[in-house]
Amino acid sequence: MEVCITSLLRDKGFKVTPQRLAIYNMLSSTRSHPNAEMIFNELQAMYPTMSLATVYKTMEILKEIGLVQVLNAGEDSFRYDAVMTNHPHVRCTECGKVEDVYDVNIDAFVNEVSQGTKYQIMGQQFYFHGICPNCQRKNSN
Amino acid sequence: MEVCITSLLRDKGFKVTPQRLAIYNMLSSTRSHPNAEMIFNELQAMYPTMSLATVYKTMEILKEIGLVQVLNAGEDSFRYDAVMTNHPHVRCTECGKVEDVYDVNIDAFVNEVSQGTKYQIMGQQFYFHGICPNCQRKNSN
DNA sequence: TTTTTATAGAAAACAATTATCGAGTAATTT
DNA sequence: AAATTACTCGATAATTGTTTTCTATAAAAA
């Protein structure tokens, strides 16, 4: 993994810096789909000089070299995901968490749209929102 | 239609103003999914005192009374749609236009996600991006 | 090691959106 | 119809997420 990002950065002419490694490592070891501020807050402890601008600039680079995808889950800020397979996301409108959705057949759906619209579909984003099992339980109490 | 928005506004305690009618009429007679600025620009000619703030405030109200839906097609600004049936959208990455996608079966897909995640799904947004037939033709020349 | 080049991060800039507030106007009451 | 009330308009200012600028500094190349 480390090797991967290191050589990927270098191949594209970007420098390998501690900040970039830290940001990517943090992102790839969580499933919380953090936004820039969450990443910043978590890394600030270990990297006291870390700035939000660096997080944004790094995300830009990581997106460019194909290591992260940017999620727009209908909130006011972007979330980031180091899992690059294109999968839907579901956001809980009560507690705000964003989770992955696996085990659904996207391809058939995409094909249907492609044929119906005559568009050459390059990608898609599926966002669901609702109430997670946890919050459902809380609500019923 | 006019009757509908007029009474809807009044029932919810909002006043019926020329600006609100103009904004809603403009939105419901286009398929271009404009953002606030596009709406503002188009109406400024006929309503010289129209301001962007009014467009935003009106959209807030129209959303609240269920007359428009807000689209977040992965751009930097929101787009608005007076068609309230929940349908996917596809954006052309070349010319930027956003079109509706009809004739696809969403329900089965939503059910699949609902059962797989145990979430109580309240809504969803499907965004596709790609190249529209027009731009495909242009590109091949 | 030296030189070159890109980067980090503070601060300022930006753009979309939201809030504030006084004057104006629609709806309601008299 | 006039007066009252409450909501709204729109100029302006504020806010928020994100991007840019600038310069000392760290990483890569020589």
Coordinates of C-alpha atoms (C1' of nucleotides) in Angstrom, one line a residue:
Chain A
M1 CA 0.0 0.0 0.0
E2 CA 2.7 2.4 1.0
V3 CA 4.7 1.3 -1.9
C4 CA 1.8 1.9 -4.1
I5 CA 1.1 5.5 -3.2
T6 CA 4.8 6.3 -3.0
S7 CA 5.5 5.2 -6.5
L8 CA 2.3 6.5 -7.9
L9 CA 3.0 10.0 -6.6
R10 CA 6.6 9.9 -7.8
D11 CA 5.6 8.6 -11.2
K12 CA 3.2 11.5 -11.8
G13 CA 5.9 14.0 -10.7
F14 CA 4.5 14.7 -7.2
K15 CA 6.7 14.6 -4.2
V16 CA 6.3 12.1 -1.5
T17 CA 5.7 14.0 1.7
P18 CA 4.8 12.8 5.2
Q19 CA 1.6 14.8 5.0
R20 CA 0.4 13.1 1.9
L21 CA 1.2 9.6 3.3
A22 CA -0.5 10.5 6.6
I23 CA -3.7 11.7 4.8
Y24 CA -3.9 8.7 2.5
N25 CA -3.2 6.2 5.3
M26 CA -5.8 7.8 7.5
L27 CA -8.4 7.7 4.7
S28 CA -7.6 4.1 3.7
S29 CA -7.9 2.8 7.2
T30 CA -11.4 4.2 7.9
R31 CA -14.8 3.5 6.6
S32 CA -16.3 6.7 7.9
H33 CA -16.1 8.7 4.6
P34 CA -14.7 11.8 6.3
N35 CA -14.8 15.2 4.9
A36 CA -11.8 17.5 4.8
E37 CA -12.4 18.9 8.2
M38 CA -12.7 15.5 9.8
I39 CA -9.4 14.4 8.3
F40 CA -7.8 17.6 9.4
N41 CA -9.0 17.3 12.9
E42 CA -7.9 13.7 13.2
L43 CA -4.4 14.4 11.9
Q44 CA -3.8 17.6 13.7
A45 CA -2.9 15.8 16.9
M46 CA 0.0 13.9 15.2
Y47 CA 0.9 16.7 12.7
P48 CA 0.4 19.9 14.6
T49 CA 1.2 22.1 11.7
M50 CA -1.2 20.3 9.3
S51 CA -3.5 22.8 7.6
L52 CA -6.9 22.4 5.9
A53 CA -5.4 23.7 2.7
T54 CA -3.0 20.8 2.7
V55 CA -5.8 18.4 3.1
Y56 CA -7.6 19.9 0.2
K57 CA -4.5 20.0 -2.0
T58 CA -3.7 16.5 -1.2
M59 CA -7.2 15.2 -1.9
E60 CA -6.9 16.9 -5.3
I61 CA -3.8 15.0 -6.0
L62 CA -5.1 11.7 -4.7
K63 CA -8.2 12.1 -6.8
E64 CA -6.0 12.9 -9.9
I65 CA -3.9 9.8 -9.5
G66 CA -6.9 7.7 -8.9
L67 CA -6.5 6.8 -5.2
V68 CA -9.6 8.4 -3.8
Q69 CA -13.1 9.2 -5.0
V70 CA -15.0 12.3 -4.0
L71 CA -18.5 11.8 -2.6
N72 CA -21.3 14.4 -2.8
A73 CA -23.9 12.9 -0.5
G74 CA -26.1 15.9 -0.6
E75 CA -24.4 17.7 2.3
D76 CA -22.6 21.0 2.4
S77 CA -19.2 19.5 2.1
F78 CA -17.5 16.7 0.2
R79 CA -16.6 13.4 1.6
Y80 CA -13.7 11.2 0.6
D81 CA -13.4 7.5 0.1
A82 CA -10.2 5.5 -0.5
V83 CA -12.3 2.6 -1.8
M84 CA -12.3 3.1 -5.6
T85 CA -14.8 0.5 -6.6
N86 CA -17.9 2.4 -7.6
H87 CA -20.5 1.6 -5.0
P88 CA -23.6 3.4 -3.7
H89 CA -23.6 5.2 -0.4
V90 CA -26.3 5.7 2.2
R91 CA -26.4 8.5 4.6
C92 CA -28.4 8.5 7.9
T93 CA -30.3 11.7 8.2
E94 CA -30.3 11.4 12.0
C95 CA -26.7 10.7 13.0
G96 CA -25.1 11.8 9.7
K97 CA -23.0 8.8 9.1
V98 CA -22.3 7.6 5.6
E99 CA -22.0 3.9 4.8
D100 CA -21.2 1.8 1.8
V101 CA -23.8 -0.2 0.0
Y102 CA -22.6 -3.5 -1.3
D103 CA -24.2 -6.4 -3.0
V104 CA -26.4 -4.6 -5.4
N105 CA -26.3 -5.0 -9.1
I106 CA -25.4 -1.7 -10.6
D107 CA -24.4 -2.8 -14.0
A108 CA -27.9 -3.7 -15.2
F109 CA -29.2 -0.4 -14.1
V110 CA -26.4 1.6 -15.8
N111 CA -26.9 -0.3 -19.0
E112 CA -30.6 0.5 -18.9
V113 CA -29.8 4.2 -18.5
S114 CA -27.1 4.1 -21.2
Q115 CA -29.5 2.6 -23.7
G116 CA -32.4 4.8 -22.8
T117 CA -30.5 8.1 -22.9
K118 CA -28.0 7.4 -25.7
Y119 CA -25.4 8.9 -23.5
Q120 CA -22.0 7.5 -23.3
I121 CA -22.1 7.0 -19.5
M122 CA -18.7 7.5 -17.9
G123 CA -19.7 7.2 -14.3
Q124 CA -22.5 7.6 -11.8
Q125 CA -23.2 8.3 -8.2
F126 CA -26.0 6.7 -6.2
Y127 CA -26.9 8.3 -2.9
F128 CA -29.6 7.1 -0.6
H129 CA -30.7 8.7 2.6
G130 CA -32.8 7.4 5.4
I131 CA -32.5 6.2 9.0
C132 CA -29.9 3.7 10.0
P133 CA -30.8 0.6 12.1
N134 CA -29.2 2.2 15.2
C135 CA -31.3 5.4 15.0
Q136 CA -34.4 3.4 14.2
R137 CA -33.9 1.6 17.5
K138 CA -33.3 4.8 19.4
N139 CA -36.4 6.4 17.9
S140 CA -38.7 3.5 18.9
N141 CA -37.7 4.0 22.6
Chain B
M1 CA -51.0 25.4 -12.1
E2 CA -51.1 29.0 -11.1
V3 CA -54.0 28.2 -8.9
C4 CA -52.0 25.4 -7.3
I5 CA -49.0 27.4 -6.3
T6 CA -51.1 30.3 -5.2
S7 CA -53.2 28.3 -2.8
L8 CA -50.3 26.2 -1.7
L9 CA -48.4 29.3 -0.7
R10 CA -51.4 30.8 1.0
D11 CA -52.2 27.7 2.9
K12 CA -48.8 27.5 4.4
G13 CA -48.9 31.1 5.5
F14 CA -46.6 32.5 2.7
K15 CA -47.7 35.5 0.7
V16 CA -48.3 35.3 -3.0
T17 CA -45.9 37.6 -4.7
P18 CA -45.0 38.3 -8.3
Q19 CA -41.4 37.2 -7.7
R20 CA -42.5 33.8 -6.4
L21 CA -44.9 33.2 -9.2
A22 CA -42.3 34.3 -11.8
I23 CA -39.7 32.0 -10.4
Y24 CA -41.9 29.0 -10.2
N25 CA -43.4 29.6 -13.7
M26 CA -39.9 29.9 -15.1
L27 CA -38.8 26.7 -13.5
S28 CA -41.8 24.7 -14.4
S29 CA -41.6 25.7 -18.0
T30 CA -38.1 24.6 -18.6
R31 CA -36.3 21.3 -18.7
S32 CA -32.9 22.8 -18.2
H33 CA -32.6 22.3 -14.5
P34 CA -31.2 25.7 -13.9
N35 CA -29.2 26.8 -10.8
A36 CA -30.0 29.9 -8.9
E37 CA -27.8 32.1 -11.0
M38 CA -29.4 30.9 -14.3
I39 CA -32.9 31.6 -12.9
F40 CA -31.7 35.0 -11.7
N41 CA -30.2 35.9 -15.1
E42 CA -33.3 34.9 -17.0
L43 CA -35.7 36.8 -14.8
Q44 CA -33.7 39.9 -14.4
A45 CA -34.8 41.3 -17.7
M46 CA -38.5 41.1 -16.9
Y47 CA -38.0 41.9 -13.2
P48 CA -35.2 44.3 -12.9
T49 CA -35.2 44.4 -9.2
M50 CA -35.0 40.7 -8.8
S51 CA -32.1 39.7 -6.6
L52 CA -30.2 36.4 -6.1
A53 CA -31.2 36.4 -2.4
T54 CA -34.9 36.3 -3.5
V55 CA -34.2 33.4 -5.8
Y56 CA -32.6 31.5 -2.9
K57 CA -35.3 32.4 -0.5
T58 CA -38.0 31.4 -2.9
M59 CA -36.4 28.1 -3.7
E60 CA -36.3 27.4 0.0
I61 CA -40.0 28.0 0.2
L62 CA -40.9 26.1 -2.9
K63 CA -38.9 23.2 -1.6
E64 CA -40.7 23.3 1.7
I65 CA -44.1 23.2 0.2
G66 CA -43.1 20.4 -2.1
L67 CA -43.1 22.2 -5.5
V68 CA -39.5 21.8 -6.4
Q69 CA -36.7 19.4 -5.7
V70 CA -33.1 20.3 -5.3
L71 CA -30.4 18.5 -7.3
N72 CA -26.9 18.1 -6.4
A73 CA -25.3 16.8 -9.6
G74 CA -21.8 17.0 -8.3
E75 CA -21.2 20.5 -9.4
D76 CA -20.4 23.5 -7.3
S77 CA -24.0 24.8 -7.2
F78 CA -27.4 23.4 -6.7
R79 CA -29.9 22.9 -9.6
Y80 CA -33.6 23.0 -9.3
D81 CA -36.3 20.9 -10.8
A82 CA -40.1 21.6 -10.7
V83 CA -40.8 17.9 -11.7
M84 CA -41.3 16.2 -8.4
T85 CA -41.3 12.6 -9.4
N86 CA -38.1 11.1 -8.3
H87 CA -36.1 10.4 -11.4
P88 CA -32.4 10.0 -12.2
H89 CA -30.5 12.8 -13.9
V90 CA -27.6 12.6 -16.4
R91 CA -25.2 15.4 -16.9
C92 CA -23.1 15.9 -20.0
T93 CA -19.5 16.5 -18.9
E94 CA -18.8 18.3 -22.2
C95 CA -21.6 20.8 -22.6
G96 CA -22.8 20.7 -19.0
K97 CA -26.5 20.2 -19.6
V98 CA -28.5 18.1 -17.2
E99 CA -31.3 15.9 -18.5
D100 CA -33.9 13.7 -17.0
V101 CA -33.8 9.9 -17.2
Y102 CA -37.1 8.2 -17.5
D103 CA -38.3 4.7 -18.1
V104 CA -36.0 3.0 -15.7
N105 CA -37.2 0.9 -12.8
I106 CA -36.0 2.5 -9.6
D107 CA -38.2 0.7 -7.1
A108 CA -36.6 -2.7 -7.5
F109 CA -33.2 -1.1 -6.9
V110 CA -34.3 0.9 -3.9
N111 CA -35.9 -2.2 -2.4
E112 CA -32.7 -4.1 -2.8
V113 CA -30.7 -1.5 -1.0
S114 CA -33.3 -1.2 1.7
Q115 CA -33.2 -4.8 2.5
G116 CA -29.4 -5.1 2.2
T117 CA -28.6 -2.2 4.5
K118 CA -31.6 -2.4 6.9
Y119 CA -31.9 1.3 6.5
Q120 CA -35.3 2.9 6.3
I121 CA -34.8 4.6 3.0
M122 CA -36.4 8.0 2.7
G123 CA -35.1 9.0 -0.6
Q124 CA -32.3 8.8 -3.1
Q125 CA -30.5 10.6 -5.8
F126 CA -29.1 9.0 -8.9
Y127 CA -26.6 11.0 -11.0
F128 CA -25.0 9.8 -14.1
H129 CA -22.4 11.6 -16.1
G130 CA -21.2 11.0 -19.5
I131 CA -21.3 12.4 -23.0
C132 CA -24.6 13.4 -24.6
P133 CA -25.4 12.3 -28.2
N134 CA -24.8 15.8 -29.5
C135 CA -21.3 16.1 -28.1
Q136 CA -20.5 12.5 -29.2
R137 CA -21.3 13.6 -32.7
K138 CA -19.3 16.8 -32.4
N139 CA -16.3 14.8 -31.1
S140 CA -16.3 12.4 -34.0
N141 CA -15.9 15.2 -36.5
Chain C
dT1 C1' 26.6 18.0 -1.3
dT2 C1' 24.7 21.2 -4.1
dT3 C1' 21.2 22.6 -7.0
dT4 C1' 16.7 22.5 -8.6
dT5 C1' 12.0 22.1 -8.1
dA6 C1' 7.8 21.2 -5.8
dT7 C1' 5.4 21.6 -1.4
dA8 C1' 3.6 23.1 3.3
dG9 C1' 1.0 26.0 5.5
dA10 C1' -0.4 30.8 6.9
dA11 C1' -3.2 34.2 5.2
dA12 C1' -5.9 36.1 1.8
dA13 C1' -9.2 35.3 -1.8
dC14 C1' -13.3 33.2 -3.7
dA15 C1' -17.9 31.7 -4.7
dA16 C1' -22.2 29.8 -3.4
dT17 C1' -25.4 30.4 0.0
dT18 C1' -27.6 32.5 4.1
dA19 C1' -28.8 36.0 7.4
dT20 C1' -29.9 40.9 8.6
dC21 C1' -32.7 44.8 8.4
dG22 C1' -35.4 48.7 7.0
dA23 C1' -38.8 50.0 3.7
dG24 C1' -42.5 48.4 1.1
dT25 C1' -46.5 45.7 0.2
dA26 C1' -50.1 42.0 0.5
dA27 C1' -53.6 40.3 3.5
dT28 C1' -56.6 41.0 7.2
dT29 C1' -59.3 43.6 10.3
dT30 C1' -61.9 47.6 11.4
Chain D
dA1 C1' -61.8 52.2 2.2
dA2 C1' -58.6 52.9 5.7
dA3 C1' -55.8 51.2 9.1
dT4 C1' -53.3 47.6 11.0
dT5 C1' -50.5 43.7 10.9
dA6 C1' -47.3 40.6 9.3
dC7 C1' -44.8 39.0 5.7
dT8 C1' -41.6 40.0 2.0
dC9 C1' -38.1 42.3 -1.0
dG10 C1' -33.6 43.2 -2.0
dA11 C1' -29.3 45.7 -0.8
dT12 C1' -25.7 44.6 2.2
dA13 C1' -23.0 42.0 5.2
dA14 C1' -21.8 37.5 7.0
dT15 C1' -20.8 32.7 6.6
dT16 C1' -18.8 28.5 5.0
dG17 C1' -16.4 25.3 2.2
dT18 C1' -12.8 25.4 -0.9
dT19 C1' -9.0 27.4 -3.6
dT20 C1' -5.1 30.5 -4.4
dT21 C1' -1.0 33.1 -3.2
dC22 C1' 3.4 33.5 -1.4
dT23 C1' 7.7 32.1 0.7
dA24 C1' 10.6 29.3 3.7
dT25 C1' 11.6 24.6 3.4
dA26 C1' 11.8 19.8 2.2
dA27 C1' 12.4 16.3 -1.4
dA28 C1' 14.5 14.9 -5.7
dA29 C1' 18.1 15.3 -9.1
dA30 C1' 22.7 16.3 -10.3

